[in-house]
Coordinates of C-alpha atoms and ligand atoms in Angstrom, one line a residue:
X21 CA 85.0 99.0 26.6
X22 CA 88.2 98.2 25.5
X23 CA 89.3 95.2 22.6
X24 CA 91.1 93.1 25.0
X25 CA 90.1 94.1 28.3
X26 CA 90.8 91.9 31.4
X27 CA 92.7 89.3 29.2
X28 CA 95.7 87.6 29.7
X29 CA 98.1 87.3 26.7
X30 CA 101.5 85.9 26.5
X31 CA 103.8 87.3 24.2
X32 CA 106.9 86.0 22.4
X33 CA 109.9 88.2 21.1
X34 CA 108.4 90.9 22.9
X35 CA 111.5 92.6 22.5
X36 CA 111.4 92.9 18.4
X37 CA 110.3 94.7 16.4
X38 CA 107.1 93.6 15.9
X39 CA 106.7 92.4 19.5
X40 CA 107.2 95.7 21.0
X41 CA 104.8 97.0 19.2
X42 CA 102.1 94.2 20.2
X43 CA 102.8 94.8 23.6
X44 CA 102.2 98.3 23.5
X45 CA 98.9 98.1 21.9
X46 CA 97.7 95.5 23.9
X47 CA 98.2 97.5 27.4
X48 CA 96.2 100.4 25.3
X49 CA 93.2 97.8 25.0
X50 CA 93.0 96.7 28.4
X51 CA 95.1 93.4 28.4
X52 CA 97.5 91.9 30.9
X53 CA 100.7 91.1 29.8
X54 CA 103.2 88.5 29.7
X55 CA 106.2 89.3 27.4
X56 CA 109.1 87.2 27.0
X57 CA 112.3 87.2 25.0
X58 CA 115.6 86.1 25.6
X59 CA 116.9 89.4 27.3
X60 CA 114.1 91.6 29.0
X61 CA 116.4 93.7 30.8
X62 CA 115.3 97.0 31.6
X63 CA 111.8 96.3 31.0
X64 CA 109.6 96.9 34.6
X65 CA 107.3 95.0 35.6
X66 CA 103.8 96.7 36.9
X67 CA 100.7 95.6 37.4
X68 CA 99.9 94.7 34.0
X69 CA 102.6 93.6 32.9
X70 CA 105.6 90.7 33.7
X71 CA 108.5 90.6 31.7
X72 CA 109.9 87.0 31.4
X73 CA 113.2 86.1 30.2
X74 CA 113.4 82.8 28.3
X75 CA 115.4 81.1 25.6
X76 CA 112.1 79.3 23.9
X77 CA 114.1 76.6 22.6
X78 CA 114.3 75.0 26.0
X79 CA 111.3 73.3 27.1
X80 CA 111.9 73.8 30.8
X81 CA 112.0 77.8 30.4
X82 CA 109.1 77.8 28.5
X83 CA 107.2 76.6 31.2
X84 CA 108.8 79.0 33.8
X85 CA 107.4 81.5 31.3
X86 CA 103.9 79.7 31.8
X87 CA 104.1 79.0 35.3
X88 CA 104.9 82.9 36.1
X89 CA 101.9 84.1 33.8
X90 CA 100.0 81.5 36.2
X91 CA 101.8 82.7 39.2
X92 CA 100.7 86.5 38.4
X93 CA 97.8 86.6 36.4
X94 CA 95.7 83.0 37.3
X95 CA 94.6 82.5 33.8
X96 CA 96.0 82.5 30.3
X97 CA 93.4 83.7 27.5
X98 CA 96.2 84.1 24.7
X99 CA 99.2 83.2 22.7
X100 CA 101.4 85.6 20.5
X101 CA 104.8 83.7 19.4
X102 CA 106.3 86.6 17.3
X103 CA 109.9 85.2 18.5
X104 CA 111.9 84.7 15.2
X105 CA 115.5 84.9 13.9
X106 CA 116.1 85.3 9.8
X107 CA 118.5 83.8 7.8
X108 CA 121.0 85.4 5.7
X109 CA 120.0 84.5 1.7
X110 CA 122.2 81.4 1.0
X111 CA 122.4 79.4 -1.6
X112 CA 121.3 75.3 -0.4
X113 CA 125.0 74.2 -0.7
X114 CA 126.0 76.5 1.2
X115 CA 123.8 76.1 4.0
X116 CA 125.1 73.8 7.3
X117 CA 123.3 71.2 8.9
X118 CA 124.2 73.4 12.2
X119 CA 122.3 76.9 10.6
X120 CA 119.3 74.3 9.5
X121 CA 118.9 73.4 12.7
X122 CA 118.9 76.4 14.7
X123 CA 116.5 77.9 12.3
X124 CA 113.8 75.4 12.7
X125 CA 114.3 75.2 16.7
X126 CA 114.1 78.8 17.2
X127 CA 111.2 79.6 14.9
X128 CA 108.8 75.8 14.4
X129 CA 109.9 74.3 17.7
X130 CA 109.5 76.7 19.7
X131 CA 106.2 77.7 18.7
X132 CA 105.4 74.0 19.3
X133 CA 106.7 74.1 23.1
X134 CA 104.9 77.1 23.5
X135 CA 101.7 76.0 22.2
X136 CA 102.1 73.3 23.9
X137 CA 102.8 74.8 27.5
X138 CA 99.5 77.3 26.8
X139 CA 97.0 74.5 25.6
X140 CA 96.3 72.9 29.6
X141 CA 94.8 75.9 31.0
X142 CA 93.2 76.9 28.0
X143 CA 91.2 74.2 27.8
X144 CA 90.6 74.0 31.7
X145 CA 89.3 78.0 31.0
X146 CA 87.2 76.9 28.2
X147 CA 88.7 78.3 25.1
X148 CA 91.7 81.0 24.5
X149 CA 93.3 82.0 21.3
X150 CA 96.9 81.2 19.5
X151 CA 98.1 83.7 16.9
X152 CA 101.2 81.9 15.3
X153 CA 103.2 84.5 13.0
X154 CA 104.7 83.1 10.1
X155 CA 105.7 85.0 6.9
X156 CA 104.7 85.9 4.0
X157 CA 107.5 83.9 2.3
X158 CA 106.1 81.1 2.8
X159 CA 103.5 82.0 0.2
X160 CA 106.4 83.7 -2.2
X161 CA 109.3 82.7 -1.5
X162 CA 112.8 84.1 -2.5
X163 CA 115.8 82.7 -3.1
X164 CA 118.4 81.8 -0.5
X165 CA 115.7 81.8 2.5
X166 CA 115.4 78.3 2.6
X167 CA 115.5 77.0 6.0
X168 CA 114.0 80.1 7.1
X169 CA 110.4 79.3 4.4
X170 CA 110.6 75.7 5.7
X171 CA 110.2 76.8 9.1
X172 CA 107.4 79.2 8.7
X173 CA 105.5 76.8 6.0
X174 CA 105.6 74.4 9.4
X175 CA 104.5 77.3 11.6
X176 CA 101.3 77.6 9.1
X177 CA 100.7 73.8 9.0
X178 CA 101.3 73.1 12.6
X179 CA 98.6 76.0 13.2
X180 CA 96.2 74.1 10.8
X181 CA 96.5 71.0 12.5
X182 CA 96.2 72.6 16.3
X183 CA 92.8 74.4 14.7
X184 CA 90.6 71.3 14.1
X185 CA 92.2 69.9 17.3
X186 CA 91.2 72.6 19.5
X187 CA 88.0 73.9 18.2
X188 CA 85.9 71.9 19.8
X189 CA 87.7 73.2 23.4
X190 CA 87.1 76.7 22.1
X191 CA 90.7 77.7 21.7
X192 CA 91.2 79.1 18.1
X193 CA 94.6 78.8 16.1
X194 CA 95.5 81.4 13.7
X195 CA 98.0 82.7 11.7
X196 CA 99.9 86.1 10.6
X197 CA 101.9 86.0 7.6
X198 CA 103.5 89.3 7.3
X199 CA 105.4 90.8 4.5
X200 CA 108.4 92.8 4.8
X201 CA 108.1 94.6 8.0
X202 CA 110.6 97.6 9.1
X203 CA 111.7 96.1 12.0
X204 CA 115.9 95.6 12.3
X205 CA 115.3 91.7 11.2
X206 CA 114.5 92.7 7.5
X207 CA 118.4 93.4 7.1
X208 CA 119.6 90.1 8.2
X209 CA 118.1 88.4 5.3
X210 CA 120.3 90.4 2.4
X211 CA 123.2 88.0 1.5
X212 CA 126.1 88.7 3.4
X213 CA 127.5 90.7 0.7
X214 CA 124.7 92.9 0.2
X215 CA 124.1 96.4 1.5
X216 CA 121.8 96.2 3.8
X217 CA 120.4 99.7 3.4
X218 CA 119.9 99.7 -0.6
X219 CA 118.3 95.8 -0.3
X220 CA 116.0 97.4 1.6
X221 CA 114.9 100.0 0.0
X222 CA 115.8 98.1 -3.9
X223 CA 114.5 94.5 -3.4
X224 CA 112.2 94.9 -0.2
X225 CA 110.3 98.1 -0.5
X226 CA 109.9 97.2 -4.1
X227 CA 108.2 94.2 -4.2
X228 CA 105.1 95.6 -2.0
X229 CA 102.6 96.6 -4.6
X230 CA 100.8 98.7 -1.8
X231 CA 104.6 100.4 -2.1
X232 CA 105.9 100.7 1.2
X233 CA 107.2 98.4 3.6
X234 CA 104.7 96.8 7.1
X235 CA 105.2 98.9 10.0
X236 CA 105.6 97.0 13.1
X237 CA 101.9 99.1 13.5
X238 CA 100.0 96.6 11.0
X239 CA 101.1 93.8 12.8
X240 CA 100.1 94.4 16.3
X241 CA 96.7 96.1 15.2
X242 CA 95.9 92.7 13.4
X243 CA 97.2 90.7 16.6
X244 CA 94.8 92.6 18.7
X245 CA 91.8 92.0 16.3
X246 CA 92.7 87.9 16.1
X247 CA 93.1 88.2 20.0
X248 CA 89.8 90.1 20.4
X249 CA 85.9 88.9 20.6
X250 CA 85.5 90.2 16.8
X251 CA 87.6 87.4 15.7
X252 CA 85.5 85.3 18.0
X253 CA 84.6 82.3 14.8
X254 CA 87.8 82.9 13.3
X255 CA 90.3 79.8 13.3
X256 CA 92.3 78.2 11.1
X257 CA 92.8 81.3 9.2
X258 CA 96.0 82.6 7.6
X259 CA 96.0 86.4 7.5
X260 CA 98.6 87.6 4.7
X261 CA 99.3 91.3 6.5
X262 CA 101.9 92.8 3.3
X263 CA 100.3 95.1 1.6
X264 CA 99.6 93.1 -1.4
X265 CA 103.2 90.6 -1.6
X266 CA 101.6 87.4 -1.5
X267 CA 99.4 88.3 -4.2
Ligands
NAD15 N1 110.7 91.7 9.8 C1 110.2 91.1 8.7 O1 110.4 91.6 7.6 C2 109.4 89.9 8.9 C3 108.6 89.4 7.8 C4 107.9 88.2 7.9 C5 107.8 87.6 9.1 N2 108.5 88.1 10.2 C6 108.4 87.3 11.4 O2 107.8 88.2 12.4 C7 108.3 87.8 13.7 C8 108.8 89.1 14.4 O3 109.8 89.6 13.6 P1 110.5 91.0 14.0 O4 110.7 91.7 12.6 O5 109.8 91.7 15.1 O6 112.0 90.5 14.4 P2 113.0 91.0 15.5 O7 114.3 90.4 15.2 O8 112.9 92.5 15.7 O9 112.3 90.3 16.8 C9 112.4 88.9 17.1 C10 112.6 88.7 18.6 O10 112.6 87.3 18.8 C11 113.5 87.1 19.9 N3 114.0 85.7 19.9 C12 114.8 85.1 19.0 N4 115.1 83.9 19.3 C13 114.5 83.7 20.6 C14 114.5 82.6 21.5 N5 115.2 81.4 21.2 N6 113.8 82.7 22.6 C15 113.1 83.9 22.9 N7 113.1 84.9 22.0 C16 113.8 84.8 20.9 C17 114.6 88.1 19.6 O11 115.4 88.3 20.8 C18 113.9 89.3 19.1 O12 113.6 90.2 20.2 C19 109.3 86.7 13.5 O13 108.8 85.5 13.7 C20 109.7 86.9 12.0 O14 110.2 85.7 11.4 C21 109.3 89.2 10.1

């Protein structure tokens, strides 16, 4: 039998890094799936799984994204929002109302719509899971990430709060924090003088005491054991997935 067989899971920024990666392993364990990201073009669509393209800031095509998961797959059992954008390391001054706000639409609210948009047949299925991914600078920050920390510290308390609210329909609300993944986002939060390439290897790779940076790998492999019947009384959890960073 396979982890995730027969279940329905919707995933967000399916095209990342990370997200490609989720998808992949979750077709190996048996799952149906619904990945959406703001382009999903030349990804086919088989039986298993429906590409959706949707800009998750805007409530009306997140629900197109839920309404076709409906449309093809009658039931919704999960929820993986890995869609993200990073900011580049600026100090506060120099940070615009305008970058403030896109950071916290893009990565609190629309992990809010989404949740949202997945809680009603959830609960009229009798439970489901919600894996929110946040970061693992929320727990460490660094400096210059500021709006980007504030959005993921709401991801981790929004996924408290939907926890004790939903346990008693059996839907359980988890997080992933992960550290600093090789995915093409880790560039994008160097300083816009940096080079990308040494920050990497310098400042990223280095502060992982396990000493090498999260493979895209990590992440899906702990998705799939939150999504699956192992994690079955696990809610409300944060899991730090970063070899050691948050310690
Ligand atoms: N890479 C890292 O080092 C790292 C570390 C900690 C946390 N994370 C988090 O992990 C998640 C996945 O990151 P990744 O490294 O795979 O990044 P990535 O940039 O490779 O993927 C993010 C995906 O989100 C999609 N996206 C962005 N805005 C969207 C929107 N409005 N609507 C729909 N899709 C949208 C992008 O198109 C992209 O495909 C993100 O939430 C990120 O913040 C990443």
């Amino acid at each position: 039998m396979k982890r995730l067989e027969n279940k329905v899971l919707v995933v967000t920024g399916a095209q990342g890094g990370m997200g490609k990666e989720t998808v992949k392993r979750f077709l190996e364990e048996g799952a149906f799936v619904v990945a959406a990201d703001l382009n999903v073009d030349g990804v086919v669509e088989t039986e298993a799984l429906l590409p959706v393209a949707a800009d998750l800031t805007k409530e009306e095509e997140v629900s197109n994204v839920f309404s076709s998961a409906m449309r093809k797959f009658e039931r919704i059992d999960g929820l993986v929002n890995l869609a993200g954008i990073a900011q580049a390391a600026t100090p506060i001054e120099g940070v615009s109302l305008a970058d403030w706000e896109k950071i916290i639409r893009v990565n609190a609210t629309a992990p809010f719509l989404t949740c949202r948009a997945a809680v009603p047949p959830m609960k009229q299925q009798g439970g489901g899971v919600i894996i929110n991914v946040a970061s693992i600078s929320m727990v460490r920050p660094r400096p210059g990430l500021n709006a980007y920390i504030a959005s993921k510290g709401a991801v981790v308390s929004f996924s408290q709060a939907l926890a004790i609210e939903l346990a008693e329909y059996g839907i359980r609300v988890n997080v992933v924090n992960p550290g600093p993944a090789d995915t093409s986002m880790l560039g994008k939060f160097s300083s816009k003088e940096a080079d990308i390439e040494s920050t990497k290897e310098t400042v990223f790779k280095k502060s992982v005491p396990m000493g090498r940076l999260i493979d895209p790998l990590d992440i899906a492999n702990s998705l799939v054991y939150l999504c699956s019947k192992e994690a079955s009384i696990v809610t409300g959890a944060v899991l730090n997935v970063d070899g050691g960073r948050g310690i």
